[in-house]
Backbone atoms as SQL, in Angstrom:
CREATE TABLE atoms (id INTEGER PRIMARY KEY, chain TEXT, resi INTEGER, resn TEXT, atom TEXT, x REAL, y REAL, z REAL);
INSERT INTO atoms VALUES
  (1, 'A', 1, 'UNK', 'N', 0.838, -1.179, 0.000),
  (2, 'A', 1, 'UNK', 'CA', 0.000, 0.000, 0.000),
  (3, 'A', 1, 'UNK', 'C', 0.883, 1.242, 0.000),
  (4, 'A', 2, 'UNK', 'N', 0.384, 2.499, -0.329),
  (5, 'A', 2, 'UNK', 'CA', 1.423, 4.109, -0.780),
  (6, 'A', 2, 'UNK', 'C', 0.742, 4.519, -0.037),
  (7, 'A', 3, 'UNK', 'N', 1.140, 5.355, 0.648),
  (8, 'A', 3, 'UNK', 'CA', 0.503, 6.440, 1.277),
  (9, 'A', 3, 'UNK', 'C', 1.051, 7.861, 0.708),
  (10, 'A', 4, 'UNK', 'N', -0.419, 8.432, 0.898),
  (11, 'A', 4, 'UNK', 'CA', -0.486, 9.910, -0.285),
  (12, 'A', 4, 'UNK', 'C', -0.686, 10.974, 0.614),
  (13, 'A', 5, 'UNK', 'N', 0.208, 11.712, 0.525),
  (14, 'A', 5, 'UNK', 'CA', -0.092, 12.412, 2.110),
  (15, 'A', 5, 'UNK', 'C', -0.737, 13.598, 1.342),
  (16, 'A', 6, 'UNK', 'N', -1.613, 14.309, 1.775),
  (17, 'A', 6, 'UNK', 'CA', -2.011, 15.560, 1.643),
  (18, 'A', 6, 'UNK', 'C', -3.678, 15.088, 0.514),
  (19, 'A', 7, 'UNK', 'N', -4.253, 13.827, 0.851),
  (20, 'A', 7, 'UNK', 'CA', -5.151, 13.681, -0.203),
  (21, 'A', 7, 'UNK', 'C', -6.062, 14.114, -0.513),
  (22, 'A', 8, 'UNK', 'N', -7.008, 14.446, -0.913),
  (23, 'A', 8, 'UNK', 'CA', -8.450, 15.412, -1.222),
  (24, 'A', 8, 'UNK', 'C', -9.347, 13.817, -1.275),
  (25, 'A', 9, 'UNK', 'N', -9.154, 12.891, -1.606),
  (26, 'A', 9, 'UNK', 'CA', -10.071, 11.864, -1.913),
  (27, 'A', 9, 'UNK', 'C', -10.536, 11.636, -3.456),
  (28, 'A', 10, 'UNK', 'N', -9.981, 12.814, -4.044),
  (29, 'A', 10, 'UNK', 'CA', -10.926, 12.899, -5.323),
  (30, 'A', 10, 'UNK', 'C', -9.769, 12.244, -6.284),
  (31, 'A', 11, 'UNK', 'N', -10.122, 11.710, -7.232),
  (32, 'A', 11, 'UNK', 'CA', -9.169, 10.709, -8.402),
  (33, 'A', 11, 'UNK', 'C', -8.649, 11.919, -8.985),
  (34, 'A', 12, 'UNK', 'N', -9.520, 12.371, -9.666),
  (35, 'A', 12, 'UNK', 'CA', -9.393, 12.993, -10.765),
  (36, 'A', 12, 'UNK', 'C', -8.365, 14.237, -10.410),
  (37, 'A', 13, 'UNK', 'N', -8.744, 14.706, -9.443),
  (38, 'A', 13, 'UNK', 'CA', -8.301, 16.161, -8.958),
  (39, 'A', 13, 'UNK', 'C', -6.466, 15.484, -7.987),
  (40, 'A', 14, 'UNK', 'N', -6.464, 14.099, -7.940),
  (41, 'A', 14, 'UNK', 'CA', -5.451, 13.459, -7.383),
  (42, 'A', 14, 'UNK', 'C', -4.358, 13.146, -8.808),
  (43, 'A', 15, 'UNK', 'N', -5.078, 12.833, -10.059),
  (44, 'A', 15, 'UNK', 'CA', -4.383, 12.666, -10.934),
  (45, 'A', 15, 'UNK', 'C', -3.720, 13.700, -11.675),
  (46, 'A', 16, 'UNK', 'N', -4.487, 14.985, -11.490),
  (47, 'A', 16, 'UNK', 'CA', -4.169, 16.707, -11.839),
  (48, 'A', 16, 'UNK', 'C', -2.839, 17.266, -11.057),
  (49, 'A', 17, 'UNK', 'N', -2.617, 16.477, -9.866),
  (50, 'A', 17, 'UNK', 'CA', -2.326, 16.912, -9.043),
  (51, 'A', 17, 'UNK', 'C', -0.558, 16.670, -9.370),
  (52, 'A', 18, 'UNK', 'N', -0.759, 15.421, -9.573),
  (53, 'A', 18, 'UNK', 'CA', 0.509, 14.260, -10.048),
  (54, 'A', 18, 'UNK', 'C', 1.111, 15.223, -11.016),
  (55, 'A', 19, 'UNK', 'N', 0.674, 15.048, -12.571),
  (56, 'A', 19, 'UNK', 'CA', 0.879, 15.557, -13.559),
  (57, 'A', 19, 'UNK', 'C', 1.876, 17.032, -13.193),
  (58, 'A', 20, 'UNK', 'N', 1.706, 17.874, -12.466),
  (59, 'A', 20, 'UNK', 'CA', 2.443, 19.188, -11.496),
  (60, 'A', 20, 'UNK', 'C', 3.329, 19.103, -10.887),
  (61, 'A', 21, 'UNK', 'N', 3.176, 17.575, -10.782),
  (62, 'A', 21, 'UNK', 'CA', 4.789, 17.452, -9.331),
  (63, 'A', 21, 'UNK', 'C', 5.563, 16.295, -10.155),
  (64, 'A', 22, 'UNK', 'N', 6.959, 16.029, -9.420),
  (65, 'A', 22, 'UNK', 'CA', 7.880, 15.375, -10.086),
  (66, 'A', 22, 'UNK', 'C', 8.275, 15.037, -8.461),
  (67, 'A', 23, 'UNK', 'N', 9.045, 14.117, -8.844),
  (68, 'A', 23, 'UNK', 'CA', 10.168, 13.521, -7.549),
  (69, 'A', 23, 'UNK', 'C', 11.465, 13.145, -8.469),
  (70, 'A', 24, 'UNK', 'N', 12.308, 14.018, -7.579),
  (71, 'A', 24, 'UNK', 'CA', 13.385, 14.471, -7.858),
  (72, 'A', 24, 'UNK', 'C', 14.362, 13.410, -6.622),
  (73, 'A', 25, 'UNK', 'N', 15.235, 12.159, -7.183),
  (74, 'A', 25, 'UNK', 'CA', 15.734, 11.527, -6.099),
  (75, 'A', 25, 'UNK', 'C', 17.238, 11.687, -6.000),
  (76, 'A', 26, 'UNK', 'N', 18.017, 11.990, -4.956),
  (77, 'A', 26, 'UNK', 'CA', 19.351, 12.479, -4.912),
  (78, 'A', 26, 'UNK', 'C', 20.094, 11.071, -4.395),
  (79, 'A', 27, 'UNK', 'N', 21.219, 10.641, -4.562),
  (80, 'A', 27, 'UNK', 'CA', 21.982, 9.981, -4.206),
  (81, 'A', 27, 'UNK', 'C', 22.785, 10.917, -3.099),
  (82, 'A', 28, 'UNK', 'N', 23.181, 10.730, -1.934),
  (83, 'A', 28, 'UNK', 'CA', 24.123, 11.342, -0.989),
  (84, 'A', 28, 'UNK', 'C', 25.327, 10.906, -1.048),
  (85, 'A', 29, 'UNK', 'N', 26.266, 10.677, -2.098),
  (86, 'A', 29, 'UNK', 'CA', 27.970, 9.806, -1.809),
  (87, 'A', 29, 'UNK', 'C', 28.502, 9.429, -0.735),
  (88, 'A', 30, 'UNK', 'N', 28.210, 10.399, -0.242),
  (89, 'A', 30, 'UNK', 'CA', 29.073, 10.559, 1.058),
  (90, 'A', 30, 'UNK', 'C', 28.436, 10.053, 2.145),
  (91, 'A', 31, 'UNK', 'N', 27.356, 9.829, 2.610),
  (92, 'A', 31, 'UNK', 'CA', 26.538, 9.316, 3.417),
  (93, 'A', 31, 'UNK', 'C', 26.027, 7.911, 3.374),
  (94, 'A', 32, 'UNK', 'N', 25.616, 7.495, 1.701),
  (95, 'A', 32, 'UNK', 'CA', 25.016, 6.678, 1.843),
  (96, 'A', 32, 'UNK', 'C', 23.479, 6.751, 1.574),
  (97, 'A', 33, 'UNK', 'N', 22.994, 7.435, 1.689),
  (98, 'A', 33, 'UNK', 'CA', 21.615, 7.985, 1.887),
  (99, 'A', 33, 'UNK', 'C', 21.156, 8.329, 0.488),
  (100, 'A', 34, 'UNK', 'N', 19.927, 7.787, 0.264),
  (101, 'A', 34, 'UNK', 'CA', 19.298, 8.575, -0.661),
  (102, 'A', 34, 'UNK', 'C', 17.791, 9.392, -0.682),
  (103, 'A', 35, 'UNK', 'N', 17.365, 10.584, -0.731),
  (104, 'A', 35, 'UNK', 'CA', 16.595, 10.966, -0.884),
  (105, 'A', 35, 'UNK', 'C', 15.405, 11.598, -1.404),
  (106, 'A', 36, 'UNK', 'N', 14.125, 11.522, -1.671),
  (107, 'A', 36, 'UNK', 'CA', 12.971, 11.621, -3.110),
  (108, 'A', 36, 'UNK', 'C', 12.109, 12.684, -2.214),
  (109, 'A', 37, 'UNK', 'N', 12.344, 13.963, -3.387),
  (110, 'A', 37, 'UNK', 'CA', 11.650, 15.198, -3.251),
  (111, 'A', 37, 'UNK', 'C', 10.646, 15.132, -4.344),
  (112, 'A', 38, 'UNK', 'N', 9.031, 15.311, -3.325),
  (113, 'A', 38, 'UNK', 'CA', 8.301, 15.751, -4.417),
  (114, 'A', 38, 'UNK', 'C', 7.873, 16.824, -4.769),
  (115, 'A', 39, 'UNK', 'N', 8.023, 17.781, -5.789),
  (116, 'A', 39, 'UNK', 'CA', 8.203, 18.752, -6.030),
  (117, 'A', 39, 'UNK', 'C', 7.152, 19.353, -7.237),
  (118, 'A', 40, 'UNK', 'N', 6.925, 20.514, -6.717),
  (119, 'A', 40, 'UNK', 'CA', 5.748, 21.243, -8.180),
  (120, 'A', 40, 'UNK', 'C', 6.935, 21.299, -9.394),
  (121, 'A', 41, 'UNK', 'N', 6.606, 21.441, -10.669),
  (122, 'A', 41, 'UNK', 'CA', 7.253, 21.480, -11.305),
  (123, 'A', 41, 'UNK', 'C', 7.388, 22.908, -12.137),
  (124, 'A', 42, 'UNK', 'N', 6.921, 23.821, -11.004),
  (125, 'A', 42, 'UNK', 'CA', 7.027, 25.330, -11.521),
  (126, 'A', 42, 'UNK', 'C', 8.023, 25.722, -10.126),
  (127, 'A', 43, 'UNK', 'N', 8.244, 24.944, -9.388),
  (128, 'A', 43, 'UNK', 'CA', 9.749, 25.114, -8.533),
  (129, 'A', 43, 'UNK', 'C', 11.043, 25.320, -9.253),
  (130, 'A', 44, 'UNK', 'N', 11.263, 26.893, -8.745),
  (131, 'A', 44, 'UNK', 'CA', 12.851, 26.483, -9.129),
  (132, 'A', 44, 'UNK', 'C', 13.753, 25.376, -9.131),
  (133, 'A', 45, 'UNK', 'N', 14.842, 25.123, -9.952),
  (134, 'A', 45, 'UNK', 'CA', 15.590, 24.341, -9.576),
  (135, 'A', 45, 'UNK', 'C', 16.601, 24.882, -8.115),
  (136, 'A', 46, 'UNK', 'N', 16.308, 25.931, -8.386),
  (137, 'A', 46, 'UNK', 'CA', 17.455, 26.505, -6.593),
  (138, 'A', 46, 'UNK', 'C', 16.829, 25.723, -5.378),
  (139, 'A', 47, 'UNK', 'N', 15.314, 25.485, -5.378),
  (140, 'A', 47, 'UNK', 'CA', 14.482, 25.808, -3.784),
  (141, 'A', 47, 'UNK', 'C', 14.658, 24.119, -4.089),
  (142, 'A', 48, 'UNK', 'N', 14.845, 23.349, -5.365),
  (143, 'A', 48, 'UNK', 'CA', 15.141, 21.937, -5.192),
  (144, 'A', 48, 'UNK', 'C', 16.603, 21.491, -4.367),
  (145, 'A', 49, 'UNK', 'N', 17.467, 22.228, -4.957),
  (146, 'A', 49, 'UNK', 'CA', 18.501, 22.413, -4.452),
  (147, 'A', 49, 'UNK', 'C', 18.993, 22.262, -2.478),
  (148, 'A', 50, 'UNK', 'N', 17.903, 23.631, -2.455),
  (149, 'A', 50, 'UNK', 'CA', 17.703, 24.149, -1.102),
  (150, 'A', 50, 'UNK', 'C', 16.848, 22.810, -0.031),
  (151, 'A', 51, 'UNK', 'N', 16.347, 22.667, -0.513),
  (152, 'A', 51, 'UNK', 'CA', 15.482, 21.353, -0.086),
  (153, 'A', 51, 'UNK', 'C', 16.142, 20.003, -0.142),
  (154, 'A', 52, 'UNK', 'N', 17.389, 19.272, -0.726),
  (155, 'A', 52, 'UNK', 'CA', 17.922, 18.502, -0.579),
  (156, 'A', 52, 'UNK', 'C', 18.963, 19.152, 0.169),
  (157, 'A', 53, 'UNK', 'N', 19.763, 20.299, 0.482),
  (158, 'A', 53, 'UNK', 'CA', 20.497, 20.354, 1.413),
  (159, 'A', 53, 'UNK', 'C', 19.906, 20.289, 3.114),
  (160, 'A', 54, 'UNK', 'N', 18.675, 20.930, 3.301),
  (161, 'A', 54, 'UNK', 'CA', 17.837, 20.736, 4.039),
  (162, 'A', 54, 'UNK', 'C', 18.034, 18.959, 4.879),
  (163, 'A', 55, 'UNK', 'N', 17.355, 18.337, 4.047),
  (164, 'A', 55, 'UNK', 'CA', 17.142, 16.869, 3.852),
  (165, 'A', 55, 'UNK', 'C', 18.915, 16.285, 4.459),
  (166, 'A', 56, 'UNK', 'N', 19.520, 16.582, 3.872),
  (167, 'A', 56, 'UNK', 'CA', 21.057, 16.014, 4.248),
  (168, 'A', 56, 'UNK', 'C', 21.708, 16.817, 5.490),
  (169, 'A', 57, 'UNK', 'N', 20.789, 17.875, 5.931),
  (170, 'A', 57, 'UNK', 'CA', 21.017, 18.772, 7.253),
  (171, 'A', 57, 'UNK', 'C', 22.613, 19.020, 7.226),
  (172, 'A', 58, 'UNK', 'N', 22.893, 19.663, 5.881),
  (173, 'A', 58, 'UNK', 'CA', 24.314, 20.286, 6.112),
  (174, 'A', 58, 'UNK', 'C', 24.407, 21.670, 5.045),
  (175, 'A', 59, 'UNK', 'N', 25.369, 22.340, 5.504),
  (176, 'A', 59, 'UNK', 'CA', 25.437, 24.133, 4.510),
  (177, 'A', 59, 'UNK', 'C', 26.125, 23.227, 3.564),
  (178, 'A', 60, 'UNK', 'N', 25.893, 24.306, 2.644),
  (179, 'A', 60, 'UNK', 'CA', 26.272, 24.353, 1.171),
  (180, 'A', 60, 'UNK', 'C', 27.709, 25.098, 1.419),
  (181, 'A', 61, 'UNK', 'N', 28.511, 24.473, 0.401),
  (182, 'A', 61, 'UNK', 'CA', 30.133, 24.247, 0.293),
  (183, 'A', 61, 'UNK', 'C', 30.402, 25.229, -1.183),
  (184, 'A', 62, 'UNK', 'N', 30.937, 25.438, -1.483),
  (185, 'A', 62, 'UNK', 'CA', 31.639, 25.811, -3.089),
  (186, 'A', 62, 'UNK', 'C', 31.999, 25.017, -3.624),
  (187, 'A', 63, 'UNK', 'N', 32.426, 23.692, -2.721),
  (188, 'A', 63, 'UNK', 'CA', 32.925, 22.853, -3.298),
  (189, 'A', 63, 'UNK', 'C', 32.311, 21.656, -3.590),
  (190, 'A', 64, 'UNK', 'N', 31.214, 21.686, -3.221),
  (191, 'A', 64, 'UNK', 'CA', 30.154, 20.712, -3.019),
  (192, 'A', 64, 'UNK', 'C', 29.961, 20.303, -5.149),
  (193, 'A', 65, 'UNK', 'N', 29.627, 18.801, -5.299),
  (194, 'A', 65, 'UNK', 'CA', 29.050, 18.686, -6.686),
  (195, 'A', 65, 'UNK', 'C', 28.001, 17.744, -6.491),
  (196, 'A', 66, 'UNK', 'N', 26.561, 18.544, -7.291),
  (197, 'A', 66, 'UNK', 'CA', 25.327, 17.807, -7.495),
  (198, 'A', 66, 'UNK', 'C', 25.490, 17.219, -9.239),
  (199, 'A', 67, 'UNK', 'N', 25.326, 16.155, -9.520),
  (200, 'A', 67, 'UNK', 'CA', 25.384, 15.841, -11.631),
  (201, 'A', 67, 'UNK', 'C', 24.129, 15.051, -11.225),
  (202, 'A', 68, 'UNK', 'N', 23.661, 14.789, -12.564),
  (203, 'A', 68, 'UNK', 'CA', 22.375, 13.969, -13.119),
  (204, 'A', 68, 'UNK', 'C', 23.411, 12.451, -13.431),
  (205, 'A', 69, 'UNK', 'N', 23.042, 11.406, -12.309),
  (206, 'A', 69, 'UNK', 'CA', 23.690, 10.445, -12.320),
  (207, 'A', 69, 'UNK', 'C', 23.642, 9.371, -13.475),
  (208, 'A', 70, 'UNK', 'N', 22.875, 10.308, -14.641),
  (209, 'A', 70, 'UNK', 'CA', 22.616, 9.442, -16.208),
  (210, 'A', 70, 'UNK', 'C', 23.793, 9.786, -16.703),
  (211, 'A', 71, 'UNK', 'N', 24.261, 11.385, -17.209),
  (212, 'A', 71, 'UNK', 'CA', 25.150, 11.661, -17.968),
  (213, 'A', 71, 'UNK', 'C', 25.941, 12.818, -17.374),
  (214, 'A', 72, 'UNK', 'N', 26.449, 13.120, -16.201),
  (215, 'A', 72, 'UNK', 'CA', 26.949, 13.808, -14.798),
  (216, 'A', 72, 'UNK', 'C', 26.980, 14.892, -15.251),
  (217, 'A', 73, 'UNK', 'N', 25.879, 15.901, -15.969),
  (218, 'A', 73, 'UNK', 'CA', 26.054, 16.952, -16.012),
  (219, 'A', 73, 'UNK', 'C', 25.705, 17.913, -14.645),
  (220, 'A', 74, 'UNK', 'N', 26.478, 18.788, -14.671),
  (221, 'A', 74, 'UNK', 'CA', 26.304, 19.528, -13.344),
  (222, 'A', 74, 'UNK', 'C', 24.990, 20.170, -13.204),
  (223, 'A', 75, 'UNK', 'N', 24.235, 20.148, -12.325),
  (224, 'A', 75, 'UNK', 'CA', 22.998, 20.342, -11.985),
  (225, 'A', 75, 'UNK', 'C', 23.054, 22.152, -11.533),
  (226, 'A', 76, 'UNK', 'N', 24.044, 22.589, -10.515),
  (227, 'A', 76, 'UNK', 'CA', 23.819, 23.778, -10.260),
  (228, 'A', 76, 'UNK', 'C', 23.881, 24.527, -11.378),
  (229, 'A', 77, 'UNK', 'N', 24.371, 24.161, -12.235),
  (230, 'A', 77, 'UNK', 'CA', 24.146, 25.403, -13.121),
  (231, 'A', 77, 'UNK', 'C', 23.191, 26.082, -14.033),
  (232, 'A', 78, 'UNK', 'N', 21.833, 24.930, -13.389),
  (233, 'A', 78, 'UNK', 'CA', 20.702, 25.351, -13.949),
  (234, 'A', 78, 'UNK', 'C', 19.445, 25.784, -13.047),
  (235, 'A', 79, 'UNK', 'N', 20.497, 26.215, -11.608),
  (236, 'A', 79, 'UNK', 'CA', 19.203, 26.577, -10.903),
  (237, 'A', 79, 'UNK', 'C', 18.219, 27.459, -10.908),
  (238, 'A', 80, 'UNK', 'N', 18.415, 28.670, -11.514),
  (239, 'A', 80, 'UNK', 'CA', 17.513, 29.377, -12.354),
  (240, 'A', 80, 'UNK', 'C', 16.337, 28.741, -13.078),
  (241, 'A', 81, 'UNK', 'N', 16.312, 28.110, -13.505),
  (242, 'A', 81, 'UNK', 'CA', 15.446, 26.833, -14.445),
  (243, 'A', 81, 'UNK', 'C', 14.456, 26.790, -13.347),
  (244, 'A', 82, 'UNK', 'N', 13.063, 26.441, -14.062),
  (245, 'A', 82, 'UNK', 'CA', 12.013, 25.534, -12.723),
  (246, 'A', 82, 'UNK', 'C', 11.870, 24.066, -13.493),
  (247, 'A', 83, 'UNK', 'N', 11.676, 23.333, -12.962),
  (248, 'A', 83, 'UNK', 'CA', 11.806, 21.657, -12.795),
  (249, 'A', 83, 'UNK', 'C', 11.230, 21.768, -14.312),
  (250, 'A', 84, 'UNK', 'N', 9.927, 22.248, -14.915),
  (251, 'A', 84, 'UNK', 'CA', 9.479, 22.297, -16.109),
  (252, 'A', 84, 'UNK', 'C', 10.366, 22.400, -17.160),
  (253, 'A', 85, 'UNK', 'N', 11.059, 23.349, -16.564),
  (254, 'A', 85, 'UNK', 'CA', 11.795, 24.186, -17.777),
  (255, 'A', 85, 'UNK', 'C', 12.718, 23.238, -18.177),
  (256, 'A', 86, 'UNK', 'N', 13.416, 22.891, -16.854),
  (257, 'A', 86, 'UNK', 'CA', 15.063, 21.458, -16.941),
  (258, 'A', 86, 'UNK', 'C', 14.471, 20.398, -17.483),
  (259, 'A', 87, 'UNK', 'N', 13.298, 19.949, -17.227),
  (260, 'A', 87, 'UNK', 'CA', 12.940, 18.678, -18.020),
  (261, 'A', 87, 'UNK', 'C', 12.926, 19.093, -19.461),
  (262, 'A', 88, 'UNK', 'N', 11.878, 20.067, -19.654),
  (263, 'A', 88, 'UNK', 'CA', 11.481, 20.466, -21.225),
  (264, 'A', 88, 'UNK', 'C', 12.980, 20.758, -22.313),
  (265, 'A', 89, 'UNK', 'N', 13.880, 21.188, -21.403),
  (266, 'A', 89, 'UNK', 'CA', 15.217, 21.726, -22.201),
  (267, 'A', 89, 'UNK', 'C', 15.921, 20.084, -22.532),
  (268, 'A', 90, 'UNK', 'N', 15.437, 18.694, -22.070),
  (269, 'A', 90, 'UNK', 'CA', 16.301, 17.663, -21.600),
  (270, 'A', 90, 'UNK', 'C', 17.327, 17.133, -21.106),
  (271, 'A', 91, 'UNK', 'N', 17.361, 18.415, -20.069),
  (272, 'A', 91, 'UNK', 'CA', 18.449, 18.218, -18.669),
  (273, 'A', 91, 'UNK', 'C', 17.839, 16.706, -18.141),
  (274, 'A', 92, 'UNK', 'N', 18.644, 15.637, -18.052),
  (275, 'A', 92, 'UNK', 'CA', 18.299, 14.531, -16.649),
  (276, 'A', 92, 'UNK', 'C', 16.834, 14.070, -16.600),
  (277, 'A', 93, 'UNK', 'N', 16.198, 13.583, -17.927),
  (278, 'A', 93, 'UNK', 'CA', 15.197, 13.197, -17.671),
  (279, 'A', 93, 'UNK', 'C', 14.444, 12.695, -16.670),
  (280, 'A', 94, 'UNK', 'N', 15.421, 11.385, -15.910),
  (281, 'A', 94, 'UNK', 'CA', 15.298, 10.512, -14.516),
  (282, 'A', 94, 'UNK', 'C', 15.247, 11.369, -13.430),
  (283, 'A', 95, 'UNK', 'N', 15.401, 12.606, -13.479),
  (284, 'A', 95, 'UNK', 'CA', 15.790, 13.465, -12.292),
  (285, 'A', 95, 'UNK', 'C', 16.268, 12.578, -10.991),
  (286, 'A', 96, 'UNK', 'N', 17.080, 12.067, -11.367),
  (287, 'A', 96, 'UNK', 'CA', 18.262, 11.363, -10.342),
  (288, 'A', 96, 'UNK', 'C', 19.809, 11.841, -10.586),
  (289, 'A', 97, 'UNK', 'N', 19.874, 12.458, -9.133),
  (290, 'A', 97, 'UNK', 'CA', 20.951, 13.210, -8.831),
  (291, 'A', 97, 'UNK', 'C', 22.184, 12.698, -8.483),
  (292, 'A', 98, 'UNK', 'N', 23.398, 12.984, -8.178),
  (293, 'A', 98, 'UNK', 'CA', 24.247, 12.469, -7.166),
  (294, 'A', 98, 'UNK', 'C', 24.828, 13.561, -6.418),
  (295, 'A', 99, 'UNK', 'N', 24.713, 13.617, -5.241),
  (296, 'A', 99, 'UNK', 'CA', 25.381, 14.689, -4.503),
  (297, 'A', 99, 'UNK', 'C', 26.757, 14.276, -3.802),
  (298, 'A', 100, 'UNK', 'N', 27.893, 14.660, -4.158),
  (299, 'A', 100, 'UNK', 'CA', 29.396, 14.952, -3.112),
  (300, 'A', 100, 'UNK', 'C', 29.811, 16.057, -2.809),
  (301, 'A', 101, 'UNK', 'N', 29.987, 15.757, -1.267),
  (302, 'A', 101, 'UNK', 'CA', 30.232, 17.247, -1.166),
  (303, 'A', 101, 'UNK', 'C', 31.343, 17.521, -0.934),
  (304, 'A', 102, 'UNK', 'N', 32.130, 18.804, -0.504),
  (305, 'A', 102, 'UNK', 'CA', 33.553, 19.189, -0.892),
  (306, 'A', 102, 'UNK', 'C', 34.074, 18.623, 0.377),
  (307, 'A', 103, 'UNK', 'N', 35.470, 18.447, 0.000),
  (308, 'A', 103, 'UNK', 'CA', 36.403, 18.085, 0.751),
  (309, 'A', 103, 'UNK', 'C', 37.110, 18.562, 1.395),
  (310, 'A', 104, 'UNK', 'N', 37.225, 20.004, 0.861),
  (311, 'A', 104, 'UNK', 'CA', 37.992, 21.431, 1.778),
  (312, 'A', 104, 'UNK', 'C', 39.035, 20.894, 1.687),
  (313, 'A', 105, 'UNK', 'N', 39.793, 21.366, 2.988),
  (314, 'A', 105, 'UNK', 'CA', 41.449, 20.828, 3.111),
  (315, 'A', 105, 'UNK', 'C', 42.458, 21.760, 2.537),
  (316, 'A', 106, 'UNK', 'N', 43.822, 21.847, 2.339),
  (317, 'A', 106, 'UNK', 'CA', 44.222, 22.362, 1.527),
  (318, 'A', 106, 'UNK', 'C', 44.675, 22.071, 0.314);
């Protein structure tokens, strides 16, 4: 069984609903962890961004790298984009991520 959190009961208005959102799933490298954001798809790609750092409860690095774990193109550089836009352009169809984050050091 799925559980649908936020449901109205109604099919139709449940299937409208779908069609708007995407889940966006990140690989964590470094952790181990993976995590599935569901997301409107008139969301920036930044507040996706913002929301998997959230999720991994750590600041953002400079050195940090998010790629589309199909063909590792770098993801930040389309955070401007909303999820619509990155799909429609054919950024990462799978919207499966991989996140590593920086290593610092000298």
């Amino acid at each position: 069984m799925t559980a649908t959190y936020g449901s109205t009961g109604d099919a139709a208005a449940e299937d409208r609903s779908h069609e708007r959102t995407r889940v966006v799933t990140v690989d964590n490298k470094d952790s181990g962890d993976t995590i599935r954001l569901r997301r409107q798809v008139t969301d920036p790609i930044e507040s996706v961004i913002a929301a998997m750092y959230e999720e991994f409860r750590r600041p953002r690095d400079p050195e940090d790298r998010l790629t589309c774990r199909r063909n590792g193109q770098d993801v930040f550089q389309f955070a401007a984009l909303t999820l619509e836009e990155y799909l429609r352009q054919g950024h990462c169809p799978e919207l499966h991520w991989a996140f590593v984050g920086g290593t610092g050091g000298a």
